[in-house]
CSV table of C-alpha atoms in Angstrom, one decimal:
chain,number,residue,atom,x,y,z
Q,28,MET,CA,-61.3,-21.8,-98.1
Q,29,ASP,CA,-58.3,-23.6,-99.6
Q,30,LYS,CA,-59.1,-26.3,-102.2
Q,31,SER,CA,-58.1,-29.8,-100.9
Q,32,PRO,CA,-55.5,-31.6,-103.0
Q,33,GLU,CA,-56.8,-33.9,-105.6
Q,34,VAL,CA,-56.4,-37.7,-104.9
Q,35,PRO,CA,-54.1,-39.2,-107.6
Q,36,GLN,CA,-55.9,-41.3,-110.1
Q,37,ASP,CA,-53.9,-44.5,-109.4
Q,38,ILE,CA,-54.8,-44.3,-105.7
Q,39,LEU,CA,-58.5,-43.7,-106.6
Q,40,TRP,CA,-58.4,-46.6,-109.0
Q,41,ARG,CA,-57.0,-49.0,-106.3
Q,42,ILE,CA,-59.6,-47.9,-103.8
Q,43,PHE,CA,-62.5,-48.2,-106.3
Q,44,SER,CA,-61.4,-51.7,-107.3
Q,45,ILE,CA,-62.3,-53.1,-103.9
Q,46,LEU,CA,-65.7,-51.4,-103.6
Q,47,GLU,CA,-69.1,-53.1,-103.9
Q,48,ILE,CA,-70.9,-51.8,-107.0
Q,49,PRO,CA,-73.5,-49.6,-105.1
Q,50,ASP,CA,-70.6,-47.8,-103.4
Q,51,LEU,CA,-68.7,-47.7,-106.6
Q,52,VAL,CA,-71.5,-46.0,-108.5
Q,53,ARG,CA,-72.0,-43.5,-105.8
Q,54,ALA,CA,-68.3,-42.7,-105.7
Q,55,GLY,CA,-68.3,-42.2,-109.5
Q,56,SER,CA,-70.8,-39.4,-109.1
Q,57,VAL,CA,-68.9,-37.3,-106.6
Q,58,CYS,CA,-66.8,-35.2,-109.0
Q,59,SER,CA,-65.2,-35.3,-112.4
Q,60,SER,CA,-61.9,-36.7,-111.1
Q,61,TRP,CA,-63.7,-39.6,-109.3
Q,62,ARG,CA,-65.9,-40.1,-112.4
Q,63,ALA,CA,-62.8,-40.5,-114.5
Q,64,ALA,CA,-61.4,-43.2,-112.2
Q,65,TYR,CA,-64.7,-44.9,-112.1
Q,66,THR,CA,-65.0,-45.0,-115.9
Q,67,ARG,CA,-61.4,-46.2,-116.3
Q,68,LEU,CA,-62.0,-49.0,-113.8
Q,69,CYS,CA,-65.2,-50.2,-115.5
Q,70,SER,CA,-63.7,-50.0,-119.0
Q,71,THR,CA,-60.8,-52.2,-118.0
Q,72,GLY,CA,-63.1,-54.7,-116.3
Q,73,ASN,CA,-61.2,-54.6,-113.0
Q,74,CYS,CA,-64.2,-54.0,-110.8
Q,75,LYS,CA,-64.5,-56.2,-107.7
Q,76,LEU,CA,-65.8,-59.5,-109.3
Q,77,GLN,CA,-67.0,-61.2,-106.1
Q,78,GLN,CA,-70.0,-58.9,-105.3
Q,79,THR,CA,-72.1,-59.3,-102.2
Q,80,PRO,CA,-75.8,-59.8,-102.8
Q,81,CYS,CA,-77.8,-56.6,-102.2
Q,82,LEU,CA,-81.5,-56.0,-101.6
Q,83,LEU,CA,-83.1,-54.3,-104.6
Q,84,TYR,CA,-86.2,-52.3,-103.6
Q,85,THR,CA,-88.2,-49.2,-104.3
Q,86,SER,CA,-89.0,-46.5,-101.8
Q,87,GLU,CA,-92.3,-44.9,-101.2
Q,88,SER,CA,-90.5,-41.5,-101.1
Q,89,THR,CA,-89.3,-42.0,-104.7
Q,90,ASP,CA,-91.5,-40.8,-107.6
Q,91,ALA,CA,-92.3,-43.8,-109.8
Q,92,ARG,CA,-91.6,-41.6,-112.8
Q,93,GLU,CA,-88.0,-41.1,-111.7
Q,94,ALA,CA,-87.0,-44.7,-112.3
Q,95,ASP,CA,-85.8,-45.7,-115.8
Q,96,PRO,CA,-87.0,-48.3,-116.6
Q,97,PRO,CA,-90.1,-47.7,-114.3
Q,98,ILE,CA,-89.5,-50.7,-112.0
Q,99,ARG,CA,-92.1,-49.5,-109.5
Q,100,SER,CA,-94.8,-50.2,-112.1
Q,101,ARG,CA,-93.4,-53.7,-112.9
Q,102,TYR,CA,-93.7,-57.0,-111.2
Q,103,ILE,CA,-90.4,-58.6,-110.3
Q,104,ILE,CA,-90.4,-62.3,-110.8
Q,105,GLY,CA,-86.7,-63.2,-110.9
Q,106,SER,CA,-83.1,-62.1,-110.4
Q,107,SER,CA,-80.0,-63.8,-111.9
Q,108,TYR,CA,-76.6,-62.7,-113.0
Q,109,GLY,CA,-77.2,-59.0,-112.2
Q,110,TRP,CA,-80.4,-58.8,-114.1
Q,111,ILE,CA,-84.0,-58.9,-113.0
Q,112,ILE,CA,-87.0,-60.3,-114.8
Q,113,THR,CA,-90.0,-58.0,-114.8
Q,114,ALA,CA,-93.6,-58.0,-116.1
Q,115,ASP,CA,-94.9,-54.7,-117.4
Q,116,GLU,CA,-98.3,-53.1,-117.5
Q,117,ARG,CA,-99.3,-55.3,-120.5
Q,118,SER,CA,-98.0,-58.4,-118.7
Q,119,GLU,CA,-95.1,-58.6,-121.1
Q,120,LEU,CA,-91.7,-59.8,-119.8
Q,121,HIS,CA,-88.4,-58.0,-119.9
Q,122,LEU,CA,-84.9,-58.6,-118.7
Q,123,VAL,CA,-83.7,-55.4,-117.0
Q,124,ASN,CA,-80.2,-54.4,-115.8
Q,125,PRO,CA,-80.9,-52.0,-112.9
Q,126,ILE,CA,-77.5,-50.4,-113.1
Q,127,THR,CA,-77.3,-49.7,-116.8
Q,128,SER,CA,-81.1,-49.5,-117.4
Q,129,GLU,CA,-80.7,-51.8,-120.4
Q,130,GLN,CA,-83.7,-53.9,-121.3
Q,131,ILE,CA,-84.2,-57.1,-123.3
Q,132,ALA,CA,-87.7,-57.9,-124.4
Q,133,LEU,CA,-88.6,-61.6,-123.9
Q,134,PRO,CA,-91.1,-63.5,-126.2
Q,135,SER,CA,-94.7,-62.2,-126.0
Q,136,VAL,CA,-96.9,-63.5,-123.2
Q,137,THR,CA,-99.4,-64.5,-125.9
Q,138,THR,CA,-97.0,-67.3,-127.0
Q,139,ILE,CA,-97.3,-69.0,-123.6
Q,140,GLU,CA,-99.4,-72.2,-124.1
Q,141,GLN,CA,-102.3,-71.2,-121.8
Q,142,VAL,CA,-102.6,-67.6,-123.0
Q,143,LYS,CA,-104.5,-66.4,-126.1
Q,144,PRO,CA,-104.8,-62.8,-127.3
Q,145,VAL,CA,-108.2,-61.2,-127.9
Q,146,PHE,CA,-108.2,-58.5,-130.6
Q,147,ASP,CA,-110.4,-55.4,-131.0
Q,148,VAL,CA,-111.9,-54.2,-134.2
Q,149,LYS,CA,-108.6,-52.5,-135.2
Q,150,GLY,CA,-106.6,-55.6,-134.7
Q,151,ALA,CA,-104.9,-54.6,-131.5
Q,152,VAL,CA,-104.7,-56.9,-128.5
Q,153,TRP,CA,-107.1,-55.6,-125.8
Q,154,CYS,CA,-107.3,-58.5,-123.4
Q,155,TYR,CA,-106.1,-62.1,-122.8
Q,156,GLU,CA,-107.8,-65.4,-122.5
Q,157,TYR,CA,-106.3,-67.6,-119.8
Q,158,TRP,CA,-106.9,-71.3,-120.3
Q,159,TRP,CA,-107.0,-73.6,-117.2
Q,160,TYR,CA,-105.2,-76.7,-118.2
Q,161,THR,CA,-101.8,-78.4,-117.5
Q,162,GLY,CA,-100.1,-81.2,-119.4
Q,163,LYS,CA,-102.2,-83.8,-117.6
Q,164,HIS,CA,-105.4,-82.2,-116.5
Q,165,VAL,CA,-108.1,-79.8,-117.9
Q,166,ILE,CA,-109.2,-77.7,-114.9
Q,167,SER,CA,-111.9,-75.8,-116.8
Q,168,ASN,CA,-113.1,-75.8,-120.4
Q,169,THR,CA,-113.9,-72.1,-120.1
Q,170,PRO,CA,-111.1,-69.6,-120.2
Q,171,SER,CA,-110.8,-66.6,-117.9
Q,172,VAL,CA,-110.6,-63.2,-119.5
Q,173,PHE,CA,-108.1,-60.6,-118.1
Q,174,PRO,CA,-107.3,-57.0,-119.0
Q,175,LEU,CA,-103.7,-56.6,-120.2
Q,176,SER,CA,-102.4,-55.4,-116.8
Q,177,GLU,CA,-104.1,-58.1,-114.7
Q,178,LEU,CA,-102.9,-61.3,-116.4
Q,179,ARG,CA,-99.6,-61.0,-114.5
Q,180,ASP,CA,-101.5,-61.2,-111.2
Q,181,PHE,CA,-102.4,-64.8,-112.0
Q,182,LEU,CA,-99.9,-66.1,-114.5
Q,183,PHE,CA,-96.3,-65.5,-113.3
Q,184,TYR,CA,-94.6,-67.2,-110.4
Q,185,LYS,CA,-90.8,-67.1,-110.8
Q,186,ALA,CA,-88.2,-66.8,-113.6
Q,187,PHE,CA,-84.6,-67.9,-114.0
Q,188,LEU,CA,-81.6,-67.2,-116.3
Q,189,SER,CA,-79.1,-69.9,-117.3
Q,190,SER,CA,-76.2,-67.4,-117.7
Q,191,ASP,CA,-75.3,-63.7,-118.1
Q,192,PRO,CA,-77.4,-62.3,-121.0
Q,193,SER,CA,-74.5,-60.0,-121.9
Q,194,MET,CA,-72.6,-63.1,-123.0
Q,195,GLY,CA,-75.4,-64.4,-125.3
Q,196,GLY,CA,-76.6,-67.9,-125.7
Q,197,TYR,CA,-78.7,-67.9,-122.5
Q,198,PHE,CA,-82.0,-69.6,-121.6
Q,199,VAL,CA,-84.9,-68.1,-119.6
Q,200,VAL,CA,-87.1,-70.5,-117.7
Q,201,LEU,CA,-90.5,-69.5,-116.4
Q,202,ILE,CA,-92.6,-71.1,-113.6
Q,203,HIS,CA,-96.2,-70.1,-114.4
Q,204,ASN,CA,-99.7,-71.0,-113.7
Q,205,PRO,CA,-102.0,-72.8,-113.8
Q,206,HIS,CA,-100.4,-75.1,-111.2
Q,207,SER,CA,-96.8,-73.9,-111.6
Q,208,GLN,CA,-95.8,-75.3,-114.9
Q,209,LEU,CA,-92.5,-74.8,-116.9
Q,210,SER,CA,-91.9,-72.9,-120.1
Q,211,PHE,CA,-88.6,-71.7,-121.5
Q,212,ALA,CA,-87.1,-69.6,-124.3
Q,213,ARG,CA,-83.6,-69.4,-125.8
Q,214,ALA,CA,-81.9,-66.1,-126.5
Q,215,GLY,CA,-83.5,-64.7,-129.7
Q,216,ASP,CA,-86.6,-67.0,-129.6
Q,217,ASP,CA,-89.9,-65.4,-130.6
Q,218,LYS,CA,-92.0,-67.7,-128.5
Q,219,TRP,CA,-92.1,-69.7,-125.3
Q,220,THR,CA,-91.7,-73.5,-125.4
Q,221,TRP,CA,-93.9,-75.4,-123.0
Q,222,LEU,CA,-92.6,-78.3,-120.9
Q,223,PRO,CA,-95.6,-80.6,-120.3
Q,224,PRO,CA,-96.8,-82.7,-118.6
Q,225,ARG,CA,-95.6,-82.0,-115.1
Q,226,SER,CA,-96.6,-79.1,-112.8
Q,227,TYR,CA,-96.2,-77.8,-109.2
Q,228,TYR,CA,-92.7,-76.6,-109.6
Q,229,GLU,CA,-91.1,-74.4,-106.9
Q,230,ASP,CA,-87.6,-73.5,-107.8
Q,231,CYS,CA,-85.0,-74.0,-110.6
Q,232,LEU,CA,-81.2,-74.1,-111.0
Q,233,PHE,CA,-78.9,-74.4,-113.9
Q,234,LYS,CA,-75.8,-76.6,-113.4
Q,235,GLU,CA,-73.4,-78.0,-116.0
Q,236,GLY,CA,-75.8,-77.4,-118.9
Q,237,LEU,CA,-78.8,-78.9,-117.3
Q,238,LEU,CA,-81.9,-77.3,-115.8
Q,239,TYR,CA,-82.7,-78.7,-112.3
Q,240,ALA,CA,-86.3,-78.1,-111.2
Q,241,SER,CA,-87.7,-78.9,-107.8
Q,242,THR,CA,-91.4,-79.6,-107.1
Q,243,THR,CA,-93.6,-79.0,-104.1
Q,244,ILE,CA,-93.3,-82.6,-103.0
Q,245,GLY,CA,-89.5,-82.5,-103.1
Q,246,GLU,CA,-88.9,-84.2,-106.4
Q,247,ILE,CA,-86.0,-82.9,-108.5
Q,248,HIS,CA,-86.2,-83.2,-112.3
Q,249,THR,CA,-83.5,-82.4,-114.9
Q,250,PHE,CA,-83.9,-81.2,-118.5
Q,251,ASN,CA,-81.4,-80.6,-121.2
Q,252,LEU,CA,-83.0,-77.6,-122.9
Q,253,GLY,CA,-80.4,-77.6,-125.7
Q,254,ALA,CA,-81.3,-81.0,-126.9
Q,255,PRO,CA,-83.3,-81.5,-130.1
Q,256,ALA,CA,-86.1,-83.1,-128.1
Q,257,VAL,CA,-86.3,-82.0,-124.4
Q,258,THR,CA,-87.0,-84.9,-122.0
Q,259,ARG,CA,-87.4,-85.1,-118.3
Q,260,LYS,CA,-85.3,-87.2,-115.9
Q,261,VAL,CA,-86.2,-87.7,-112.3
Q,262,VAL,CA,-83.0,-87.5,-110.1
Q,263,LEU,CA,-84.8,-87.4,-106.8
Q,264,ASN,CA,-88.1,-88.9,-105.9
Q,265,LYS,CA,-90.7,-87.2,-103.7
Q,266,THR,CA,-89.6,-86.5,-100.2
Q,267,LYS,CA,-92.8,-85.2,-98.7
Q,268,ASP,CA,-96.6,-85.4,-99.1
Q,269,ILE,CA,-97.8,-82.2,-97.6
Q,270,TYR,CA,-97.5,-78.8,-99.4
Q,271,CYS,CA,-96.9,-76.7,-96.3
Q,272,GLU,CA,-93.3,-75.6,-97.1
Q,273,ARG,CA,-91.8,-73.8,-100.0
Q,274,ILE,CA,-88.9,-75.7,-101.5
Q,275,TYR,CA,-85.7,-74.3,-103.0
Q,276,ILE,CA,-82.6,-75.9,-104.6
Q,277,VAL,CA,-79.2,-74.3,-104.5
Q,278,GLN,CA,-75.7,-75.3,-105.4
Q,279,GLY,CA,-73.6,-75.8,-102.3
Q,280,SER,CA,-70.0,-74.8,-101.6
Q,281,GLY,CA,-68.7,-78.1,-102.9
Q,282,GLY,CA,-70.8,-78.1,-106.1
Q,283,GLU,CA,-73.5,-80.4,-104.6
Q,284,ILE,CA,-77.2,-79.7,-105.0
Q,285,LEU,CA,-79.0,-78.8,-101.8
Q,286,GLN,CA,-82.7,-78.9,-101.2
Q,287,ILE,CA,-84.1,-76.2,-98.7
Q,288,TRP,CA,-87.5,-76.2,-97.0
Q,289,ARG,CA,-89.0,-73.0,-95.8
Q,290,SER,CA,-92.0,-72.9,-93.4
Q,291,ASP,CA,-94.3,-70.0,-92.6
Q,292,ALA,CA,-96.4,-69.4,-89.6
Q,293,GLU,CA,-100.1,-69.2,-89.9
Q,294,PRO,CA,-101.1,-65.7,-91.3
Q,295,ARG,CA,-101.8,-63.3,-88.5
Q,296,GLY,CA,-102.0,-59.6,-87.9
Q,297,GLU,CA,-99.1,-57.4,-86.8
Q,298,ASP,CA,-100.7,-56.9,-83.3
Q,299,GLU,CA,-99.5,-59.9,-81.2
Q,300,ASP,CA,-102.7,-59.7,-79.1
Q,301,GLU,CA,-105.1,-60.3,-82.0
Q,302,THR,CA,-107.5,-63.2,-81.7
Q,303,ASP,CA,-108.3,-65.7,-84.5
Q,304,SER,CA,-111.6,-64.0,-85.1
Q,305,ASP,CA,-109.8,-60.7,-85.6
Q,306,ILE,CA,-107.5,-62.3,-88.1
Q,307,GLU,CA,-110.4,-63.7,-90.1
Q,308,LEU,CA,-112.1,-60.3,-90.2
Q,309,GLU,CA,-108.8,-58.6,-91.3
Q,310,LEU,CA,-107.7,-61.1,-93.9
Q,311,ASP,CA,-107.9,-58.5,-96.7
Q,312,ASP,CA,-106.5,-55.8,-94.4
Q,313,ASP,CA,-103.0,-54.2,-94.8
Q,314,LYS,CA,-102.0,-55.9,-91.5
Q,315,PHE,CA,-102.0,-59.4,-92.9
Q,316,VAL,CA,-98.5,-60.7,-92.6
Q,317,ASN,CA,-96.7,-64.0,-93.4
Q,318,LYS,CA,-93.7,-64.9,-91.2
Q,319,THR,CA,-90.9,-67.4,-91.9
Q,320,THR,CA,-90.5,-69.7,-88.9
Q,321,ALA,CA,-88.2,-72.5,-90.0
Q,322,ILE,CA,-85.6,-73.2,-92.7
Q,323,THR,CA,-84.4,-76.8,-92.5
Q,324,VAL,CA,-80.8,-76.8,-93.9
Q,325,TYR,CA,-77.5,-76.0,-92.4
Q,326,GLU,CA,-75.1,-74.1,-94.7
Q,327,ASN,CA,-72.9,-71.0,-94.8
Q,328,VAL,CA,-74.9,-68.1,-96.1
Q,329,LEU,CA,-78.1,-68.5,-98.1
Q,330,PHE,CA,-80.2,-66.0,-100.0
Q,331,LEU,CA,-83.8,-67.0,-100.8
Q,332,GLY,CA,-86.6,-65.1,-102.5
Q,333,HIS,CA,-87.6,-64.1,-106.1
Q,334,ASN,CA,-84.0,-64.6,-107.1
Q,335,GLN,CA,-81.7,-67.4,-108.1
Q,336,SER,CA,-81.2,-69.3,-104.8
Q,337,LEU,CA,-77.7,-68.6,-103.6
Q,338,CYS,CA,-75.3,-70.4,-101.2
Q,339,LEU,CA,-72.1,-68.4,-100.4
Q,340,HIS,CA,-69.0,-69.0,-98.3
Q,341,ALA,CA,-69.2,-66.9,-95.1
Q,342,GLU,CA,-65.4,-66.5,-95.1
Q,343,GLU,CA,-65.5,-65.0,-98.6
Q,344,TYR,CA,-68.3,-62.6,-97.7
Q,345,PRO,CA,-67.3,-61.1,-94.3
Q,346,GLN,CA,-70.2,-58.6,-94.5
Q,347,GLN,CA,-72.7,-61.5,-94.1
Q,348,LYS,CA,-73.4,-63.6,-91.1
Q,349,GLY,CA,-72.3,-67.2,-91.3
Q,350,ASN,CA,-74.9,-69.9,-91.0
Q,351,HIS,CA,-77.7,-67.4,-91.6
Q,352,VAL,CA,-80.4,-67.2,-94.3
Q,353,TYR,CA,-81.3,-63.9,-95.9
Q,354,PHE,CA,-84.8,-64.1,-97.2
Q,355,THR,CA,-87.5,-62.1,-99.0
Q,356,ASP,CA,-91.1,-62.7,-99.8
Q,357,ASP,CA,-91.9,-65.0,-102.7
Q,358,ASP,CA,-95.1,-66.7,-101.7
Q,359,PHE,CA,-97.2,-66.4,-104.9
Q,360,LEU,CA,-100.7,-66.0,-103.4
Q,361,TYR,CA,-99.6,-63.7,-100.6
Q,362,ALA,CA,-97.4,-61.5,-102.8
Q,363,ALA,CA,-99.8,-61.2,-105.7
Q,364,GLY,CA,-103.0,-61.0,-103.6
Q,365,PHE,CA,-101.8,-58.6,-100.9
Q,366,LYS,CA,-99.6,-56.1,-102.6
Q,367,ASN,CA,-100.0,-53.4,-100.0
Q,368,ASN,CA,-99.0,-55.6,-97.1
Q,369,ARG,CA,-95.8,-55.7,-95.2
Q,370,ARG,CA,-93.2,-58.0,-96.8
Q,371,ASP,CA,-91.7,-61.0,-95.0
Q,372,ILE,CA,-88.0,-60.0,-95.2
Q,373,GLY,CA,-85.3,-60.8,-92.7
Q,374,VAL,CA,-82.4,-62.9,-91.6
Q,375,PHE,CA,-82.9,-66.4,-90.2
Q,376,ASP,CA,-80.3,-67.8,-87.7
Q,377,LEU,CA,-79.9,-71.5,-88.5
Q,378,GLU,CA,-78.2,-72.2,-85.1
Q,379,ASN,CA,-81.0,-71.0,-82.8
Q,380,ASN,CA,-83.9,-71.2,-85.3
Q,381,SER,CA,-84.9,-67.6,-85.0
Q,382,SER,CA,-85.3,-64.7,-87.4
Q,383,GLU,CA,-84.9,-60.9,-87.1
Q,384,GLU,CA,-85.7,-57.9,-89.3
Q,385,ILE,CA,-82.9,-56.6,-91.6
Q,386,THR,CA,-83.8,-53.0,-90.6
Q,387,THR,CA,-86.4,-51.2,-88.5
Q,388,PRO,CA,-88.4,-49.3,-89.5
Q,389,GLN,CA,-88.9,-50.8,-93.0
Q,390,ILE,CA,-87.3,-48.6,-95.6
Q,391,TRP,CA,-88.7,-50.2,-98.7
Q,392,SER,CA,-92.2,-50.1,-100.3
Q,393,ASN,CA,-94.2,-53.2,-100.1
Q,394,TRP,CA,-94.6,-53.5,-103.9
Q,395,PRO,CA,-92.9,-54.6,-106.0
Q,396,THR,CA,-91.6,-57.2,-103.6
Q,397,PRO,CA,-87.9,-56.5,-102.9
Q,398,VAL,CA,-85.5,-59.1,-104.3
Q,399,TRP,CA,-81.8,-60.1,-103.8
Q,400,LEU,CA,-79.5,-59.2,-106.6
Q,401,ILE,CA,-75.8,-59.7,-107.3
Q,402,LEU,CA,-74.8,-56.8,-109.4
Q,403,ASN,CA,-72.8,-57.6,-112.6
Q,404,PRO,CA,-69.4,-55.9,-113.0
Q,405,ARG,CA,-69.0,-57.2,-116.5
Q,406,ARG,CA,-72.2,-55.5,-117.6
Q,407,MET,CA,-70.9,-52.2,-116.2
Q,408,SER,CA,-67.6,-52.7,-118.1
Q,409,LEU,CA,-69.5,-53.3,-121.4
Q,410,ALA,CA,-71.7,-50.3,-120.8
Q,411,THR,CA,-68.7,-47.9,-120.8
Q,412,HIS,CA,-68.0,-49.0,-124.4
Q,413,SER,CA,-71.6,-48.6,-125.7
């Protein structure tokens, strides 16, 4: 068989420059010639900058030991700027770049206000005390004691980055229990800083140097984390009294701050003919499913879940459906308490108030919960120089 002529490097380079990162990485592994074009493109920083969000997930068919780092053994509690925030088997937090496998260790979980280490006779941490108090209330005077791997089941809700860690000078904000409080750390910090006395936060967003944090009753607070003394300012008073929806905040196409409400149906089994008594009996069963039934905001394209909430122009992202919401599971009690259950992942049509699955059958494993991720071309460029 005659060998097909090699595609010139300049043509490969032009083609690769318009590819989404997952396709670009796959193309770079085809042969040495394509790898050379891929490396050149990354090293010059000319990758397509406007990347479409993709769904990061693990597959049941993939051996957990094949992943580096081992994402399948981690909890994923956030996604920002091409990085994910994970909790490992000791409940310690790490920033992870899933493309380059780079990791950045965050301050120890034992520096979070409500967590205290318990040492064995050799001076090693062997479990954690978890103290039940907020900035305003003491829930219990007696701590709970958790093995190293189990604290993450109860402590972490969601995490956010202020900017790309590869640029330095970033903040990490953590929503954690009890009662969804806030703590933060600067790049290079060796401990978490607690932000009392408020609690019941749902989502966060960084904009123009300020942290915006939304609560379960629709309040929006701002914090200047770079100030010598961090204070809270209320920019929106409560908009609701009932905690039946999850609330997100996102920067709209015009720079405005939007508040999004997401409602779920009553938990039910996958069999549409099940009765209420059947559901009660099977609450701990793998058939327990949460379903998104309403999202009350009208915008271009939204991405919601354990990621930085995103609002994109449909015209700039033709692969996505305009006036639709792409969502993944991020309900704390459901995701942490029912790890083997089917995830609530789909696309919600804002025009007819209906949702559909992204793909059938489901191709991802139920744990860790899949998350939306915008891959970072800059990080790929820097990796070629390391």
